[in-house]
Amino acid sequence: MILNSKLPKVGTNIFTIMSGLATHHQAINLSQGFPDYPMDEALHRLVAEAMQKGFNQYAPMPGWMPLRESIAEKISFLYDAAVDPDKDITITPGGTYAIYSALTAILNPGDEVIVMEPGYDSYIPNIEINLATAIRVPLRPSDFRINWPLVAQAITPKTKAIVLNSPHNPTGTVMDENDIAELRKVVAGTNIFIVSDEVYEHLIFDGIAHQSMLRYPDLRERSFVCFSFGKTYNCTGWKLGYCVAPSEMTVEFRKVHQFNAFACFTPSQVALAAYLKNKEAYLSLPAIMQDRRDQFIRLMASSRFSLKHSSGSYFICGTYERISDEPDRELAIRLTKEAGVATIPVSAFYADGTDNKVLRFCFCKKDQTLEKAAERLCKL
Ligand code: PMP
Ligand code: GLN
């Protein structure tokens, strides 16, 4: 059969490769971002109860209404924004799907979309599958913050959207009020949409406040804001998230969603509707994850990696010039096999594979896992 690939440049993604290698070589997996400690049992019980009570048929296409109501309450509490649960929120099978659906809803062939690099690996294929062009803008090499003058230069009459991600995967940088001011300047008076990937909204450290697009009415009116329950509640395998967007934009988003997943797993939506009322479960997260970060940094103090700063997400990056001059991908694969620790080569977050010789470590792991991994990494 002749198949004209829609994504000719795309291979198997790095998370699949590194987690597969980690399993194969029984290495400690600091590659793909997921916790190795259990999720809250109370949430397990709520899902089991939902199944026992018979919530096992299709949920409504936009999502279980009580869950959307709980999300709206949470957004009002956290970001002081009034969101209509009926018209502005759609429950999706994960954050990645929400981002894909948002881009698919707005893109036409020939459109341009601004993405930062390094950046999460799904954005560019999501743009290209819609026959649009990704305009890659490098983050500032010194601190991985957004280079606003370069963003402004990248805007053309074809610019349809800008993809933002804060806290940022893989660098752990976080947008601040100055970034918001710069963003406002760049989009003011344009028809540019914002796709804001905020899956790490609660994984943010050192007392920094998350700058959600939902806080700012002028930015919110042009934004699809994408979230993931997997990241917040230690259940990445549930693949459940949501998109918040103004109602006219949500209408188009749902046109894509209704002919793709249509609806999401009902029992976990019923469970989360109740669980979300427990503010402590998400308000406690920044401190818990900051402690993981600090623990990893302490354990790695005697290693020959140079760790960069991480203000958010599950991740911290490190350079390795005192260990090797191998390309990052080769080193990540070799360390998985020989040292028994899997990481992610940051070149995977560049469309052209730019290799600045950086590895990404995932630190949302038990003490014991971090201790063992660091012991091995410190021997290098
Ligand atoms: N965006 C970023 C930056 C991520 O790291 C992830 C993690 N997988 C996601 C989106 C999506 O999360 P999920 O689809 O698993 O909900
Ligand atoms: N977001 C996670 C990471 O960056 C996992 C992504 C995935 O498995 N697709 O590691």
PDB file of N, CA and C and ligand atoms in Angstrom, residues 15 32-33 92-99 119-123 165-170 197-200 226-231 235-242 313-315 349 360, ligand 1:
ATOM      1  N   PHE A  15       9.716   9.810  24.636  1.00  0.00           N
ATOM      2  CA  PHE A  15       9.227   9.238  25.903  1.00  0.00           C
ATOM      3  C   PHE A  15       8.997   7.735  25.750  1.00  0.00           C
ATOM      4  N   GLN A  32      10.583   9.722  31.285  1.00  0.00           N
ATOM      5  CA  GLN A  32       9.205  10.200  31.106  1.00  0.00           C
ATOM      6  C   GLN A  32       8.669  10.769  32.429  1.00  0.00           C
ATOM      7  N   GLY A  33       7.867  11.824  32.329  1.00  0.00           N
ATOM      8  CA  GLY A  33       7.398  12.489  33.551  1.00  0.00           C
ATOM      9  C   GLY A  33       6.179  11.829  34.166  1.00  0.00           C
ATOM     10  N   THR A  92     -11.343  16.505  28.454  1.00  0.00           N
ATOM     11  CA  THR A  92     -10.658  15.824  27.348  1.00  0.00           C
ATOM     12  C   THR A  92      -9.836  14.637  27.862  1.00  0.00           C
ATOM     13  N   PRO A  93      -9.511  13.713  26.963  1.00  0.00           N
ATOM     14  CA  PRO A  93      -8.615  12.622  27.380  1.00  0.00           C
ATOM     15  C   PRO A  93      -7.159  13.113  27.446  1.00  0.00           C
ATOM     16  N   GLY A  94      -6.874  13.939  28.411  1.00  0.00           N
ATOM     17  CA  GLY A  94      -5.510  14.431  28.639  1.00  0.00           C
ATOM     18  C   GLY A  94      -5.283  15.832  28.100  1.00  0.00           C
ATOM     19  N   GLY A  95      -4.161  16.404  28.561  1.00  0.00           N
ATOM     20  CA  GLY A  95      -3.797  17.753  28.139  1.00  0.00           C
ATOM     21  C   GLY A  95      -3.297  17.778  26.701  1.00  0.00           C
ATOM     22  N   THR A  96      -2.563  16.740  26.301  1.00  0.00           N
ATOM     23  CA  THR A  96      -2.007  16.694  24.943  1.00  0.00           C
ATOM     24  C   THR A  96      -3.144  16.753  23.917  1.00  0.00           C
ATOM     25  N   TYR A  97      -4.192  16.004  24.182  1.00  0.00           N
ATOM     26  CA  TYR A  97      -5.363  15.963  23.296  1.00  0.00           C
ATOM     27  C   TYR A  97      -6.042  17.329  23.250  1.00  0.00           C
ATOM     28  N   ALA A  98      -6.082  17.998  24.398  1.00  0.00           N
ATOM     29  CA  ALA A  98      -6.713  19.325  24.438  1.00  0.00           C
ATOM     30  C   ALA A  98      -5.936  20.292  23.539  1.00  0.00           C
ATOM     31  N   ILE A  99      -4.609  20.219  23.601  1.00  0.00           N
ATOM     32  CA  ILE A  99      -3.768  21.103  22.789  1.00  0.00           C
ATOM     33  C   ILE A  99      -3.981  20.793  21.296  1.00  0.00           C
ATOM     34  N   GLY A 119      10.826  22.907  23.385  1.00  0.00           N
ATOM     35  CA  GLY A 119       9.412  22.873  23.744  1.00  0.00           C
ATOM     36  C   GLY A 119       8.877  21.459  23.684  1.00  0.00           C
ATOM     37  N   TYR A 120       7.756  21.263  24.301  1.00  0.00           N
ATOM     38  CA  TYR A 120       7.127  19.929  24.376  1.00  0.00           C
ATOM     39  C   TYR A 120       6.938  19.383  22.959  1.00  0.00           C
ATOM     40  N   ASP A 121       7.215  18.107  22.814  1.00  0.00           N
ATOM     41  CA  ASP A 121       7.386  17.567  21.457  1.00  0.00           C
ATOM     42  C   ASP A 121       6.116  17.398  20.645  1.00  0.00           C
ATOM     43  N   SER A 122       4.947  17.578  21.239  1.00  0.00           N
ATOM     44  CA  SER A 122       3.715  17.357  20.457  1.00  0.00           C
ATOM     45  C   SER A 122       3.290  18.602  19.668  1.00  0.00           C
ATOM     46  N   TYR A 123       3.763  19.786  20.074  1.00  0.00           N
ATOM     47  CA  TYR A 123       3.204  21.004  19.461  1.00  0.00           C
ATOM     48  C   TYR A 123       3.431  21.061  17.943  1.00  0.00           C
ATOM     49  N   ASN A 165       3.797  27.721  27.321  1.00  0.00           N
ATOM     50  CA  ASN A 165       3.835  26.616  28.280  1.00  0.00           C
ATOM     51  C   ASN A 165       4.564  27.082  29.538  1.00  0.00           C
ATOM     52  N   SER A 166       3.793  27.304  30.590  1.00  0.00           N
ATOM     53  CA  SER A 166       4.392  27.710  31.872  1.00  0.00           C
ATOM     54  C   SER A 166       3.621  27.036  32.997  1.00  0.00           C
ATOM     55  N   PRO A 167       4.324  26.475  33.988  1.00  0.00           N
ATOM     56  CA  PRO A 167       5.727  26.090  34.018  1.00  0.00           C
ATOM     57  C   PRO A 167       6.118  25.250  32.802  1.00  0.00           C
ATOM     58  N   HIS A 168       7.383  25.411  32.436  1.00  0.00           N
ATOM     59  CA  HIS A 168       7.822  24.937  31.137  1.00  0.00           C
ATOM     60  C   HIS A 168       8.514  23.567  31.180  1.00  0.00           C
ATOM     61  N   ASN A 169       8.082  22.717  30.278  1.00  0.00           N
ATOM     62  CA  ASN A 169       8.741  21.436  30.034  1.00  0.00           C
ATOM     63  C   ASN A 169       9.590  21.611  28.776  1.00  0.00           C
ATOM     64  N   PRO A 170      10.890  21.384  28.773  1.00  0.00           N
ATOM     65  CA  PRO A 170      11.681  20.692  29.792  1.00  0.00           C
ATOM     66  C   PRO A 170      12.467  21.587  30.758  1.00  0.00           C
ATOM     67  N   ASP A 197      -0.494  26.008  27.469  1.00  0.00           N
ATOM     68  CA  ASP A 197      -0.339  24.684  28.080  1.00  0.00           C
ATOM     69  C   ASP A 197       0.032  24.901  29.545  1.00  0.00           C
ATOM     70  N   GLU A 198      -0.962  24.707  30.421  1.00  0.00           N
ATOM     71  CA  GLU A 198      -0.758  24.983  31.849  1.00  0.00           C
ATOM     72  C   GLU A 198      -0.867  23.703  32.670  1.00  0.00           C
ATOM     73  N   VAL A 199      -0.415  22.589  32.099  1.00  0.00           N
ATOM     74  CA  VAL A 199      -0.586  21.311  32.811  1.00  0.00           C
ATOM     75  C   VAL A 199       0.199  21.278  34.129  1.00  0.00           C
ATOM     76  N   TYR A 200       1.229  22.132  34.244  1.00  0.00           N
ATOM     77  CA  TYR A 200       2.022  22.138  35.491  1.00  0.00           C
ATOM     78  C   TYR A 200       1.627  23.301  36.405  1.00  0.00           C
ATOM     79  N   CYS A 226      -5.124  24.833  28.527  1.00  0.00           N
ATOM     80  CA  CYS A 226      -5.180  23.373  28.605  1.00  0.00           C
ATOM     81  C   CYS A 226      -4.561  22.865  29.907  1.00  0.00           C
ATOM     82  N   PHE A 227      -5.280  21.941  30.552  1.00  0.00           N
ATOM     83  CA  PHE A 227      -4.862  21.402  31.855  1.00  0.00           C
ATOM     84  C   PHE A 227      -4.879  19.875  31.825  1.00  0.00           C
ATOM     85  N   SER A 228      -4.243  19.272  32.850  1.00  0.00           N
ATOM     86  CA  SER A 228      -4.202  17.802  32.942  1.00  0.00           C
ATOM     87  C   SER A 228      -4.393  17.362  34.388  1.00  0.00           C
ATOM     88  N   PHE A 229      -5.355  16.478  34.631  1.00  0.00           N
ATOM     89  CA  PHE A 229      -5.504  15.942  35.991  1.00  0.00           C
ATOM     90  C   PHE A 229      -4.351  15.009  36.341  1.00  0.00           C
ATOM     91  N   GLY A 230      -3.779  14.380  35.320  1.00  0.00           N
ATOM     92  CA  GLY A 230      -2.692  13.425  35.561  1.00  0.00           C
ATOM     93  C   GLY A 230      -1.561  14.059  36.346  1.00  0.00           C
ATOM     94  N   LYS A 231      -1.230  15.307  35.988  1.00  0.00           N
ATOM     95  CA  LYS A 231      -0.108  15.997  36.623  1.00  0.00           C
ATOM     96  C   LYS A 231      -0.473  16.436  38.032  1.00  0.00           C
ATOM     97  N   CYS A 235      -1.933  10.804  38.576  1.00  0.00           N
ATOM     98  CA  CYS A 235      -2.625   9.730  37.846  1.00  0.00           C
ATOM     99  C   CYS A 235      -2.445   9.970  36.348  1.00  0.00           C
ATOM    100  N   THR A 236      -1.178  10.027  35.914  1.00  0.00           N
ATOM    101  CA  THR A 236      -0.928  10.330  34.493  1.00  0.00           C
ATOM    102  C   THR A 236      -1.566   9.271  33.589  1.00  0.00           C
ATOM    103  N   GLY A 237      -1.705   8.047  34.107  1.00  0.00           N
ATOM    104  CA  GLY A 237      -2.281   6.965  33.306  1.00  0.00           C
ATOM    105  C   GLY A 237      -3.782   7.100  33.089  1.00  0.00           C
ATOM    106  N   TRP A 238      -4.412   8.010  33.777  1.00  0.00           N
ATOM    107  CA  TRP A 238      -5.854   8.213  33.552  1.00  0.00           C
ATOM    108  C   TRP A 238      -6.125   8.993  32.272  1.00  0.00           C
ATOM    109  N   LYS A 239      -5.106   9.747  31.817  1.00  0.00           N
ATOM    110  CA  LYS A 239      -5.264  10.576  30.619  1.00  0.00           C
ATOM    111  C   LYS A 239      -6.576  11.359  30.662  1.00  0.00           C
ATOM    112  N   LEU A 240      -6.648  12.266  31.607  1.00  0.00           N
ATOM    113  CA  LEU A 240      -7.826  13.119  31.699  1.00  0.00           C
ATOM    114  C   LEU A 240      -7.372  14.570  31.903  1.00  0.00           C
ATOM    115  N   GLY A 241      -7.962  15.460  31.145  1.00  0.00           N
ATOM    116  CA  GLY A 241      -7.619  16.872  31.268  1.00  0.00           C
ATOM    117  C   GLY A 241      -8.807  17.720  30.856  1.00  0.00           C
ATOM    118  N   TYR A 242      -8.569  19.001  30.586  1.00  0.00           N
ATOM    119  CA  TYR A 242      -9.661  19.856  30.133  1.00  0.00           C
ATOM    120  C   TYR A 242      -9.119  21.100  29.455  1.00  0.00           C
ATOM    121  N   SER A 313       7.380  22.586  37.194  1.00  0.00           N
ATOM    122  CA  SER A 313       7.262  21.314  36.462  1.00  0.00           C
ATOM    123  C   SER A 313       7.813  20.173  37.310  1.00  0.00           C
ATOM    124  N   TYR A 314       7.971  19.017  36.671  1.00  0.00           N
ATOM    125  CA  TYR A 314       8.520  17.820  37.314  1.00  0.00           C
ATOM    126  C   TYR A 314      10.012  17.693  37.049  1.00  0.00           C
ATOM    127  N   PHE A 315      10.580  18.680  36.333  1.00  0.00           N
ATOM    128  CA  PHE A 315      11.858  18.421  35.668  1.00  0.00           C
ATOM    129  C   PHE A 315      12.966  19.401  36.042  1.00  0.00           C
ATOM    130  N   PHE A 349      13.518  18.058  22.192  1.00  0.00           N
ATOM    131  CA  PHE A 349      12.567  19.168  22.292  1.00  0.00           C
ATOM    132  C   PHE A 349      12.839  20.255  21.255  1.00  0.00           C
ATOM    133  N   ARG A 360      17.511  15.892  30.680  1.00  0.00           N
ATOM    134  CA  ARG A 360      16.416  16.267  31.579  1.00  0.00           C
ATOM    135  C   ARG A 360      16.171  15.132  32.568  1.00  0.00           C
TER     136      ARG A 360
HETATM  137  N1  PMP B   1       2.031  19.471  28.077  1.00  0.00           N
HETATM  138  C1  PMP B   1       3.210  19.238  28.631  1.00  0.00           C
HETATM  139  C2  PMP B   1       4.236  20.307  28.586  1.00  0.00           C
HETATM  140  C3  PMP B   1       3.468  18.018  29.236  1.00  0.00           C
HETATM  141  O1  PMP B   1       4.658  17.793  29.770  1.00  0.00           O
HETATM  142  C4  PMP B   1       2.461  17.048  29.259  1.00  0.00           C
HETATM  143  C5  PMP B   1       2.783  15.754  29.898  1.00  0.00           C
HETATM  144  N2  PMP B   1       2.508  14.660  29.218  1.00  0.00           N
HETATM  145  C6  PMP B   1       1.231  17.343  28.680  1.00  0.00           C
HETATM  146  C7  PMP B   1       1.052  18.569  28.079  1.00  0.00           C
HETATM  147  C8  PMP B   1       0.054  16.450  28.588  1.00  0.00           C
HETATM  148  O2  PMP B   1      -0.349  15.684  29.595  1.00  0.00           O
HETATM  149  P1  PMP B   1      -1.425  14.553  29.409  1.00  0.00           P
HETATM  150  O3  PMP B   1      -1.809  14.475  27.966  1.00  0.00           O
HETATM  151  O4  PMP B   1      -0.765  13.314  29.888  1.00  0.00           O
HETATM  152  O5  PMP B   1      -2.577  14.976  30.251  1.00  0.00           O
END
